[in-house]
Every structure is written in structure tokens, then in C-alpha cells.
Amino acid sequence: MLPDVQQLLLERAGDTLTIWFNRPEVRNALSQEVADDLAAVLEALPAESSIRFVILRGKGGVFCAGGDLKMFKTVFQGGTSRDDIVRFNADFGRLMKAVQALPQVFVVLIEGAAMAGGLGLSCLADVVVTTADAKYSLTEVTLGLPPAQITPVVMKRIGTSEARRLLLTAARFDGREAGRLGFAHIVVEDAAQLEERAAEILAQARRGAPGAIARTKEIIDAAASLDGEELVQFAAERFADCMLGDEAR
């Protein structure tokens, strides 16, 4: 069962769950409460076998503007210890781990803007579709902060050289450039096409068996940490499990 959440809007349609960032008044900035709600939903999803696809997007025509600056302001007003800050930042790592553990196909739809932690989170998606005019930037250093938890996933997504440039300069770019860099897989002209392409992606992916997709995601993730005989054995065991399962039969 999915948890009750306050900071997100959950929409279920058949085999698809759409998770909406639902704070358009602050351009869907990531607060502690938003991150906690999102992590709770994602952590519950592996047990929801009837949900095959998960879409993440933002209300109000904006995907996510990054960290909530009001939350940062409370640190400077006192009462927040260094240990509290470490725990908060590590909690974002928990959120990213929950994304990586999803057995479902995870699609991110970007319009308006994808900044800082929001952009980092999208780097973990299986498929990203963006509008051409969406604004992108890894803005953390302009706030006097390092992009702590998202640095590894940005590097993995687009390569060390380009990641270094964007993480250190906070350069701004649009959806077309996001596609060229590898942040997005598909670039469309407007929000209507965003919906159309998302529907096409899900239609294509429905041809695949859910268990086989989940095992494939496990092998993809394992390839980053295993090599040689360990990876061969890991992949072979997943293959055998699927071969003997109901889907392949």
C-alpha cells in the first residue's frame, strides 16, 4: 500500500503511477518534507506489482527548481547543528537509493526548469523526456554549497568531463542541450508533445514482461559495481530465474 503524502500528488491510472511535485508556488522546490514523502512512496513501490510504470513530473509547468532556499535559511537563523545538516543531506542519498531500487520503469517528464537536486534526481530515470525550452543548471556552487549527493550520478549520466564543467560553473542550458549532453533521451517542442511521447514510451515498454524488466534493471545496476566472473554469474542467475518463471513460459 502506498503511504499517505502531503507534499506530492499521486495519480493512478491502470498500471501507471504519476507522482507530481505539487508546490507550484515555489516552483516545486525540494524541501525536507517533499524528499521524505517521495522517498516513502518510492520505497513502497517494489511491493506494488500491479504498478508497472512510474512517472515523475511537476505541477504548474515546472519540474523542480532544486533545494528549498527557505529550508537553507533556517540553518543560518540558528538551531541546526552540523550533525543535523549531515543527516539531512544523507537523506537525499536515501531518496536516490530508493529510485535505483525501483523494479518499475521510471520516467521523468521535464518542462519549465530542472535545477540542482531536481536535475540530479532525473539522472536516475530510465527515460527522460524534456521540452526544448526547459531551463537547466546545477546551481549549488552559486549558493556556496557543493552538489554533494548528486555529483556521482551526474558524472555517470554525462561523463566526467562535461560533469566537471557544469558542476563547477553552474552554466545554464536548455532542453535541446540537455538532450545533446545526455541528461534527456527525448526532446519535444511543448507540453502536449511531452504527454504524447510519454504515452508512446509506456506503450513500447508494455511489450516487455515486468519481471524481466526488473531483472534487467538489476543487471544494469550490478554492472557498475561488479566485473569479471562476478558479473557473469550475477547475470546468469537472473537469466535462469526468468527462464524458469511464468513470464518466459
PDB file of C-alpha atoms in Angstrom:
ATOM      1  CA  MET A   1       0.000   0.000   0.000  1.00  0.00           C
ATOM      2  CA  LEU A   2       1.273   3.432  -0.901  1.00  0.00           C
ATOM      3  CA  PRO A   3       1.714   5.874   2.001  1.00  0.00           C
ATOM      4  CA  ASP A   4      -0.357   8.980   2.550  1.00  0.00           C
ATOM      5  CA  VAL A   5       1.641  12.037   1.499  1.00  0.00           C
ATOM      6  CA  GLN A   6       1.141  15.758   1.922  1.00  0.00           C
ATOM      7  CA  GLN A   7       3.727  17.297  -0.396  1.00  0.00           C
ATOM      8  CA  LEU A   8       3.050  15.210  -3.510  1.00  0.00           C
ATOM      9  CA  LEU A   9       0.051  14.377  -5.659  1.00  0.00           C
ATOM     10  CA  LEU A  10      -0.313  10.720  -6.635  1.00  0.00           C
ATOM     11  CA  GLU A  11      -2.406   9.795  -9.686  1.00  0.00           C
ATOM     12  CA  ARG A  12      -3.035   6.151 -10.506  1.00  0.00           C
ATOM     13  CA  ALA A  13      -4.233   5.157 -13.986  1.00  0.00           C
ATOM     14  CA  GLY A  14      -4.225   1.415 -14.570  1.00  0.00           C
ATOM     15  CA  ASP A  15      -0.656   0.136 -14.419  1.00  0.00           C
ATOM     16  CA  THR A  16       0.866   3.630 -14.177  1.00  0.00           C
ATOM     17  CA  LEU A  17       1.502   5.854 -11.163  1.00  0.00           C
ATOM     18  CA  THR A  18       2.213   9.515 -11.820  1.00  0.00           C
ATOM     19  CA  ILE A  19       3.932  11.308  -8.955  1.00  0.00           C
ATOM     20  CA  TRP A  20       3.566  15.081  -9.117  1.00  0.00           C
ATOM     21  CA  PHE A  21       5.697  17.579  -7.262  1.00  0.00           C
ATOM     22  CA  ASN A  22       2.834  19.734  -6.006  1.00  0.00           C
ATOM     23  CA  ARG A  23       4.317  23.018  -4.793  1.00  0.00           C
ATOM     24  CA  PRO A  24       3.960  25.225  -7.884  1.00  0.00           C
ATOM     25  CA  GLU A  25       4.022  28.371  -5.737  1.00  0.00           C
ATOM     26  CA  VAL A  26       7.743  27.716  -5.077  1.00  0.00           C
ATOM     27  CA  ARG A  27       8.429  26.117  -8.469  1.00  0.00           C
ATOM     28  CA  ASN A  28       8.335  22.669  -6.837  1.00  0.00           C
ATOM     29  CA  ALA A  29      11.422  23.272  -4.730  1.00  0.00           C
ATOM     30  CA  LEU A  30      12.694  20.278  -2.792  1.00  0.00           C
ATOM     31  CA  SER A  31      12.081  20.659   0.929  1.00  0.00           C
ATOM     32  CA  GLN A  32      12.869  18.048   3.564  1.00  0.00           C
ATOM     33  CA  GLU A  33       9.169  17.157   3.660  1.00  0.00           C
ATOM     34  CA  VAL A  34       8.982  16.704  -0.127  1.00  0.00           C
ATOM     35  CA  ALA A  35      12.087  14.495  -0.122  1.00  0.00           C
ATOM     36  CA  ASP A  36      10.716  12.407   2.770  1.00  0.00           C
ATOM     37  CA  ASP A  37       7.342  11.936   1.065  1.00  0.00           C
ATOM     38  CA  LEU A  38       8.951  10.988  -2.233  1.00  0.00           C
ATOM     39  CA  ALA A  39      11.313   8.515  -0.572  1.00  0.00           C
ATOM     40  CA  ALA A  40       8.392   6.914   1.291  1.00  0.00           C
ATOM     41  CA  VAL A  41       6.412   6.427  -1.936  1.00  0.00           C
ATOM     42  CA  LEU A  42       9.391   5.064  -3.855  1.00  0.00           C
ATOM     43  CA  GLU A  43      10.325   2.680  -1.057  1.00  0.00           C
ATOM     44  CA  ALA A  44       6.775   1.255  -1.084  1.00  0.00           C
ATOM     45  CA  LEU A  45       6.662   0.720  -4.856  1.00  0.00           C
ATOM     46  CA  PRO A  46       8.695  -2.529  -5.130  1.00  0.00           C
ATOM     47  CA  ALA A  47       5.831  -4.285  -3.312  1.00  0.00           C
ATOM     48  CA  GLU A  48       3.224  -2.862  -5.718  1.00  0.00           C
ATOM     49  CA  SER A  49       3.359  -5.433  -8.524  1.00  0.00           C
ATOM     50  CA  SER A  50       0.262  -4.025 -10.241  1.00  0.00           C
ATOM     51  CA  ILE A  51       2.148  -0.773 -10.913  1.00  0.00           C
ATOM     52  CA  ARG A  52       4.432  -1.229 -13.902  1.00  0.00           C
ATOM     53  CA  PHE A  53       5.373   2.374 -14.677  1.00  0.00           C
ATOM     54  CA  VAL A  54       6.228   5.368 -12.522  1.00  0.00           C
ATOM     55  CA  ILE A  55       6.229   8.907 -13.934  1.00  0.00           C
ATOM     56  CA  LEU A  56       7.664  11.865 -12.025  1.00  0.00           C
ATOM     57  CA  ARG A  57       6.790  15.415 -13.062  1.00  0.00           C
ATOM     58  CA  GLY A  58       5.909  18.847 -11.625  1.00  0.00           C
ATOM     59  CA  LYS A  59       2.682  20.820 -11.338  1.00  0.00           C
ATOM     60  CA  GLY A  60       2.485  24.387 -12.619  1.00  0.00           C
ATOM     61  CA  GLY A  61       4.604  23.830 -15.715  1.00  0.00           C
ATOM     62  CA  VAL A  62       7.872  23.395 -13.779  1.00  0.00           C
ATOM     63  CA  PHE A  63       9.599  20.129 -12.960  1.00  0.00           C
ATOM     64  CA  CYS A  64      11.771  21.169  -9.992  1.00  0.00           C
ATOM     65  CA  ALA A  65      13.724  24.288  -9.029  1.00  0.00           C
ATOM     66  CA  GLY A  66      16.137  22.432  -6.737  1.00  0.00           C
ATOM     67  CA  GLY A  67      16.538  22.821  -2.977  1.00  0.00           C
ATOM     68  CA  ASP A  68      14.120  24.957  -0.981  1.00  0.00           C
ATOM     69  CA  LEU A  69      16.018  28.124  -0.039  1.00  0.00           C
ATOM     70  CA  LYS A  70      13.680  28.754   2.908  1.00  0.00           C
ATOM     71  CA  MET A  71      14.909  25.490   4.366  1.00  0.00           C
ATOM     72  CA  PHE A  72      18.516  26.628   3.949  1.00  0.00           C
ATOM     73  CA  LYS A  73      17.671  29.934   5.628  1.00  0.00           C
ATOM     74  CA  THR A  74      16.689  28.173   8.844  1.00  0.00           C
ATOM     75  CA  VAL A  75      20.246  26.898   9.153  1.00  0.00           C
ATOM     76  CA  PHE A  76      21.609  30.448   9.297  1.00  0.00           C
ATOM     77  CA  GLN A  77      18.952  31.503  11.796  1.00  0.00           C
ATOM     78  CA  GLY A  78      20.412  29.040  14.265  1.00  0.00           C
ATOM     79  CA  GLY A  79      19.221  25.879  15.949  1.00  0.00           C
ATOM     80  CA  THR A  80      20.546  23.492  13.300  1.00  0.00           C
ATOM     81  CA  SER A  81      23.639  21.511  14.228  1.00  0.00           C
ATOM     82  CA  ARG A  82      26.273  20.182  11.877  1.00  0.00           C
ATOM     83  CA  ASP A  83      25.039  16.641  12.582  1.00  0.00           C
ATOM     84  CA  ASP A  84      21.510  17.713  11.575  1.00  0.00           C
ATOM     85  CA  ILE A  85      22.823  19.072   8.283  1.00  0.00           C
ATOM     86  CA  VAL A  86      24.769  15.868   7.608  1.00  0.00           C
ATOM     87  CA  ARG A  87      21.655  13.794   8.289  1.00  0.00           C
ATOM     88  CA  PHE A  88      19.521  15.980   6.027  1.00  0.00           C
ATOM     89  CA  ASN A  89      21.971  15.706   3.150  1.00  0.00           C
ATOM     90  CA  ALA A  90      22.339  11.962   3.655  1.00  0.00           C
ATOM     91  CA  ASP A  91      18.548  11.654   3.495  1.00  0.00           C
ATOM     92  CA  PHE A  92      18.726  12.824  -0.115  1.00  0.00           C
ATOM     93  CA  GLY A  93      21.037   9.878  -0.678  1.00  0.00           C
ATOM     94  CA  ARG A  94      18.269   7.675   0.742  1.00  0.00           C
ATOM     95  CA  LEU A  95      15.883   9.120  -1.842  1.00  0.00           C
ATOM     96  CA  MET A  96      18.289   8.379  -4.678  1.00  0.00           C
ATOM     97  CA  LYS A  97      18.808   4.832  -3.411  1.00  0.00           C
ATOM     98  CA  ALA A  98      15.030   4.321  -3.457  1.00  0.00           C
ATOM     99  CA  VAL A  99      14.925   5.415  -7.110  1.00  0.00           C
ATOM    100  CA  GLN A 100      17.674   2.972  -8.018  1.00  0.00           C
ATOM    101  CA  ALA A 101      15.819   0.108  -6.310  1.00  0.00           C
ATOM    102  CA  LEU A 102      12.627   0.588  -8.350  1.00  0.00           C
ATOM    103  CA  PRO A 103      11.704  -2.527 -10.360  1.00  0.00           C
ATOM    104  CA  GLN A 104       9.291  -0.430 -12.426  1.00  0.00           C
ATOM    105  CA  VAL A 105      10.209   1.606 -15.491  1.00  0.00           C
ATOM    106  CA  PHE A 106      10.838   5.120 -14.140  1.00  0.00           C
ATOM    107  CA  VAL A 107      10.110   8.039 -16.481  1.00  0.00           C
ATOM    108  CA  VAL A 108      10.790  11.713 -15.747  1.00  0.00           C
ATOM    109  CA  LEU A 109       8.988  14.434 -17.727  1.00  0.00           C
ATOM    110  CA  ILE A 110      10.679  17.839 -17.612  1.00  0.00           C
ATOM    111  CA  GLU A 111       9.229  21.207 -18.554  1.00  0.00           C
ATOM    112  CA  GLY A 112       9.885  24.686 -17.236  1.00  0.00           C
ATOM    113  CA  ALA A 113      13.038  24.019 -15.248  1.00  0.00           C
ATOM    114  CA  ALA A 114      15.186  21.233 -13.802  1.00  0.00           C
ATOM    115  CA  MET A 115      17.695  22.692 -11.377  1.00  0.00           C
ATOM    116  CA  ALA A 116      20.245  21.396  -8.881  1.00  0.00           C
ATOM    117  CA  GLY A 117      18.876  18.427  -6.915  1.00  0.00           C
ATOM    118  CA  GLY A 118      15.892  18.120  -9.232  1.00  0.00           C
ATOM    119  CA  LEU A 119      18.215  17.691 -12.195  1.00  0.00           C
ATOM    120  CA  GLY A 120      20.334  15.259 -10.202  1.00  0.00           C
ATOM    121  CA  LEU A 121      17.289  13.170  -9.366  1.00  0.00           C
ATOM    122  CA  SER A 122      16.325  12.973 -13.040  1.00  0.00           C
ATOM    123  CA  CYS A 123      19.736  11.462 -13.797  1.00  0.00           C
ATOM    124  CA  LEU A 124      18.478   8.230 -12.208  1.00  0.00           C
ATOM    125  CA  ALA A 125      15.461   7.907 -14.514  1.00  0.00           C
ATOM    126  CA  ASP A 126      15.227   5.110 -17.053  1.00  0.00           C
ATOM    127  CA  VAL A 127      13.819   7.556 -19.591  1.00  0.00           C
ATOM    128  CA  VAL A 128      13.798  11.382 -19.535  1.00  0.00           C
ATOM    129  CA  VAL A 129      11.664  13.471 -21.886  1.00  0.00           C
ATOM    130  CA  THR A 130      12.129  17.245 -21.896  1.00  0.00           C
ATOM    131  CA  THR A 131      10.662  20.220 -23.651  1.00  0.00           C
ATOM    132  CA  ALA A 132      13.190  22.097 -25.769  1.00  0.00           C
ATOM    133  CA  ASP A 133      12.751  25.351 -23.844  1.00  0.00           C
ATOM    134  CA  ALA A 134      13.175  23.903 -20.330  1.00  0.00           C
ATOM    135  CA  LYS A 135      15.922  25.590 -18.295  1.00  0.00           C
ATOM    136  CA  TYR A 136      18.679  23.560 -16.694  1.00  0.00           C
ATOM    137  CA  SER A 137      21.504  24.305 -14.283  1.00  0.00           C
ATOM    138  CA  LEU A 138      23.458  22.698 -11.460  1.00  0.00           C
ATOM    139  CA  THR A 139      23.357  25.783  -9.280  1.00  0.00           C
ATOM    140  CA  GLU A 140      24.721  24.565  -5.936  1.00  0.00           C
ATOM    141  CA  VAL A 141      28.091  26.334  -6.059  1.00  0.00           C
ATOM    142  CA  THR A 142      26.355  29.698  -6.600  1.00  0.00           C
ATOM    143  CA  LEU A 143      24.818  29.180  -3.136  1.00  0.00           C
ATOM    144  CA  GLY A 144      28.168  28.384  -1.556  1.00  0.00           C
ATOM    145  CA  LEU A 145      27.409  24.660  -1.460  1.00  0.00           C
ATOM    146  CA  PRO A 146      28.764  21.535  -3.185  1.00  0.00           C
ATOM    147  CA  PRO A 147      26.355  19.302  -5.141  1.00  0.00           C
ATOM    148  CA  ALA A 148      27.158  16.569  -2.652  1.00  0.00           C
ATOM    149  CA  GLN A 149      24.818  13.643  -3.311  1.00  0.00           C
ATOM    150  CA  ILE A 150      24.135  14.255  -6.998  1.00  0.00           C
ATOM    151  CA  THR A 151      27.740  14.580  -8.201  1.00  0.00           C
ATOM    152  CA  PRO A 152      28.254  10.817  -8.771  1.00  0.00           C
ATOM    153  CA  VAL A 153      25.001  10.371 -10.698  1.00  0.00           C
ATOM    154  CA  VAL A 154      25.624  13.428 -12.878  1.00  0.00           C
ATOM    155  CA  MET A 155      29.094  12.080 -13.709  1.00  0.00           C
ATOM    156  CA  LYS A 156      27.663   8.668 -14.510  1.00  0.00           C
ATOM    157  CA  ARG A 157      24.973  10.196 -16.705  1.00  0.00           C
ATOM    158  CA  ILE A 158      27.012  12.529 -18.906  1.00  0.00           C
ATOM    159  CA  GLY A 159      30.656  11.655 -18.249  1.00  0.00           C
ATOM    160  CA  THR A 160      33.308  13.202 -16.037  1.00  0.00           C
ATOM    161  CA  SER A 161      34.473  15.946 -18.390  1.00  0.00           C
ATOM    162  CA  GLU A 162      31.091  17.581 -19.037  1.00  0.00           C
ATOM    163  CA  ALA A 163      30.002  16.966 -15.439  1.00  0.00           C
ATOM    164  CA  ARG A 164      33.062  18.796 -14.166  1.00  0.00           C
ATOM    165  CA  ARG A 165      32.289  21.792 -16.396  1.00  0.00           C
ATOM    166  CA  LEU A 166      28.639  22.048 -15.379  1.00  0.00           C
ATOM    167  CA  LEU A 167      29.088  21.285 -11.681  1.00  0.00           C
ATOM    168  CA  LEU A 168      31.878  23.842 -11.263  1.00  0.00           C
ATOM    169  CA  THR A 169      30.496  26.683 -13.395  1.00  0.00           C
ATOM    170  CA  ALA A 170      26.734  26.318 -12.797  1.00  0.00           C
ATOM    171  CA  ALA A 171      26.309  27.001 -16.520  1.00  0.00           C
ATOM    172  CA  ARG A 172      22.735  27.348 -17.748  1.00  0.00           C
ATOM    173  CA  PHE A 173      21.431  25.437 -20.762  1.00  0.00           C
ATOM    174  CA  ASP A 174      18.148  24.441 -22.336  1.00  0.00           C
ATOM    175  CA  GLY A 175      16.350  21.215 -23.147  1.00  0.00           C
ATOM    176  CA  ARG A 176      17.993  20.812 -26.536  1.00  0.00           C
ATOM    177  CA  GLU A 177      21.423  20.999 -24.934  1.00  0.00           C
ATOM    178  CA  ALA A 178      20.233  18.617 -22.206  1.00  0.00           C
ATOM    179  CA  GLY A 179      19.464  16.128 -24.956  1.00  0.00           C
ATOM    180  CA  ARG A 180      22.874  16.593 -26.567  1.00  0.00           C
ATOM    181  CA  LEU A 181      24.640  16.164 -23.245  1.00  0.00           C
ATOM    182  CA  GLY A 182      22.714  13.035 -22.328  1.00  0.00           C
ATOM    183  CA  PHE A 183      20.567  14.336 -19.489  1.00  0.00           C
ATOM    184  CA  ALA A 184      17.452  13.753 -21.607  1.00  0.00           C
ATOM    185  CA  HIS A 185      16.723  10.963 -24.052  1.00  0.00           C
ATOM    186  CA  ILE A 186      13.931  12.674 -25.970  1.00  0.00           C
ATOM    187  CA  VAL A 187      13.423  16.395 -26.692  1.00  0.00           C
ATOM    188  CA  VAL A 188       9.968  17.688 -27.678  1.00  0.00           C
ATOM    189  CA  GLU A 189       8.606  21.109 -28.525  1.00  0.00           C
ATOM    190  CA  ASP A 190       5.887  21.584 -25.910  1.00  0.00           C
ATOM    191  CA  ALA A 191       3.890  20.100 -23.031  1.00  0.00           C
ATOM    192  CA  ALA A 192       1.367  18.452 -25.372  1.00  0.00           C
ATOM    193  CA  GLN A 193       4.145  16.525 -27.094  1.00  0.00           C
ATOM    194  CA  LEU A 194       5.534  15.647 -23.666  1.00  0.00           C
ATOM    195  CA  GLU A 195       2.298  13.777 -22.934  1.00  0.00           C
ATOM    196  CA  GLU A 196       2.275  12.115 -26.345  1.00  0.00           C
ATOM    197  CA  ARG A 197       5.816  10.815 -26.109  1.00  0.00           C
ATOM    198  CA  ALA A 198       5.246   9.550 -22.588  1.00  0.00           C
ATOM    199  CA  ALA A 199       2.263   7.536 -23.827  1.00  0.00           C
ATOM    200  CA  GLU A 200       4.372   6.119 -26.670  1.00  0.00           C
ATOM    201  CA  ILE A 201       7.141   5.108 -24.273  1.00  0.00           C
ATOM    202  CA  LEU A 202       4.736   3.265 -21.999  1.00  0.00           C
ATOM    203  CA  ALA A 203       3.119   1.526 -24.967  1.00  0.00           C
ATOM    204  CA  GLN A 204       6.529   0.310 -26.120  1.00  0.00           C
ATOM    205  CA  ALA A 205       7.547  -0.824 -22.632  1.00  0.00           C
ATOM    206  CA  ARG A 206       4.293  -2.757 -22.094  1.00  0.00           C
ATOM    207  CA  ARG A 207       5.590  -5.278 -24.630  1.00  0.00           C
ATOM    208  CA  GLY A 208       8.178  -6.271 -22.041  1.00  0.00           C
ATOM    209  CA  ALA A 209       7.457  -8.598 -19.135  1.00  0.00           C
ATOM    210  CA  PRO A 210       7.522  -6.864 -15.714  1.00  0.00           C
ATOM    211  CA  GLY A 211       9.798  -9.416 -14.064  1.00  0.00           C
ATOM    212  CA  ALA A 212      12.219  -9.408 -16.973  1.00  0.00           C
ATOM    213  CA  ILE A 213      12.360  -5.599 -16.851  1.00  0.00           C
ATOM    214  CA  ALA A 214      13.050  -5.695 -13.104  1.00  0.00           C
ATOM    215  CA  ARG A 215      15.853  -8.254 -13.535  1.00  0.00           C
ATOM    216  CA  THR A 216      17.314  -6.228 -16.410  1.00  0.00           C
ATOM    217  CA  LYS A 217      17.445  -3.168 -14.164  1.00  0.00           C
ATOM    218  CA  GLU A 218      19.264  -5.245 -11.539  1.00  0.00           C
ATOM    219  CA  ILE A 219      21.867  -6.317 -14.102  1.00  0.00           C
ATOM    220  CA  ILE A 220      22.333  -2.741 -15.314  1.00  0.00           C
ATOM    221  CA  ASP A 221      22.964  -1.585 -11.736  1.00  0.00           C
ATOM    222  CA  ALA A 222      25.232  -4.542 -10.968  1.00  0.00           C
ATOM    223  CA  ALA A 223      27.405  -3.717 -13.978  1.00  0.00           C
ATOM    224  CA  ALA A 224      28.523  -0.569 -12.140  1.00  0.00           C
ATOM    225  CA  SER A 225      29.842  -2.464  -9.122  1.00  0.00           C
ATOM    226  CA  LEU A 226      30.677  -5.971 -10.316  1.00  0.00           C
ATOM    227  CA  ASP A 227      33.036  -7.133 -13.030  1.00  0.00           C
ATOM    228  CA  GLY A 228      34.583 -10.255 -14.445  1.00  0.00           C
ATOM    229  CA  GLU A 229      33.265 -13.579 -13.194  1.00  0.00           C
ATOM    230  CA  GLU A 230      31.088 -11.981 -10.514  1.00  0.00           C
ATOM    231  CA  LEU A 231      29.089 -10.062 -13.099  1.00  0.00           C
ATOM    232  CA  VAL A 232      28.871 -13.101 -15.394  1.00  0.00           C
ATOM    233  CA  GLN A 233      27.475 -15.183 -12.530  1.00  0.00           C
ATOM    234  CA  PHE A 234      25.062 -12.468 -11.376  1.00  0.00           C
ATOM    235  CA  ALA A 235      23.617 -12.029 -14.871  1.00  0.00           C
ATOM    236  CA  ALA A 236      23.411 -15.800 -15.466  1.00  0.00           C
ATOM    237  CA  GLU A 237      21.447 -16.321 -12.260  1.00  0.00           C
ATOM    238  CA  ARG A 238      18.934 -13.615 -13.204  1.00  0.00           C
ATOM    239  CA  PHE A 239      18.609 -15.177 -16.651  1.00  0.00           C
ATOM    240  CA  ALA A 240      17.921 -18.598 -15.127  1.00  0.00           C
ATOM    241  CA  ASP A 241      15.343 -17.203 -12.713  1.00  0.00           C
ATOM    242  CA  CYS A 242      13.460 -15.622 -15.610  1.00  0.00           C
ATOM    243  CA  MET A 243      13.804 -18.658 -17.875  1.00  0.00           C
ATOM    244  CA  LEU A 244      12.163 -20.834 -15.223  1.00  0.00           C
ATOM    245  CA  GLY A 245       9.486 -18.256 -14.376  1.00  0.00           C
ATOM    246  CA  ASP A 246       5.932 -17.861 -15.594  1.00  0.00           C
ATOM    247  CA  GLU A 247       6.653 -14.895 -17.850  1.00  0.00           C
ATOM    248  CA  ALA A 248       9.083 -16.751 -20.113  1.00  0.00           C
ATOM    249  CA  ARG A 249       6.883 -19.879 -20.124  1.00  0.00           C
TER     250      ARG A 249
END
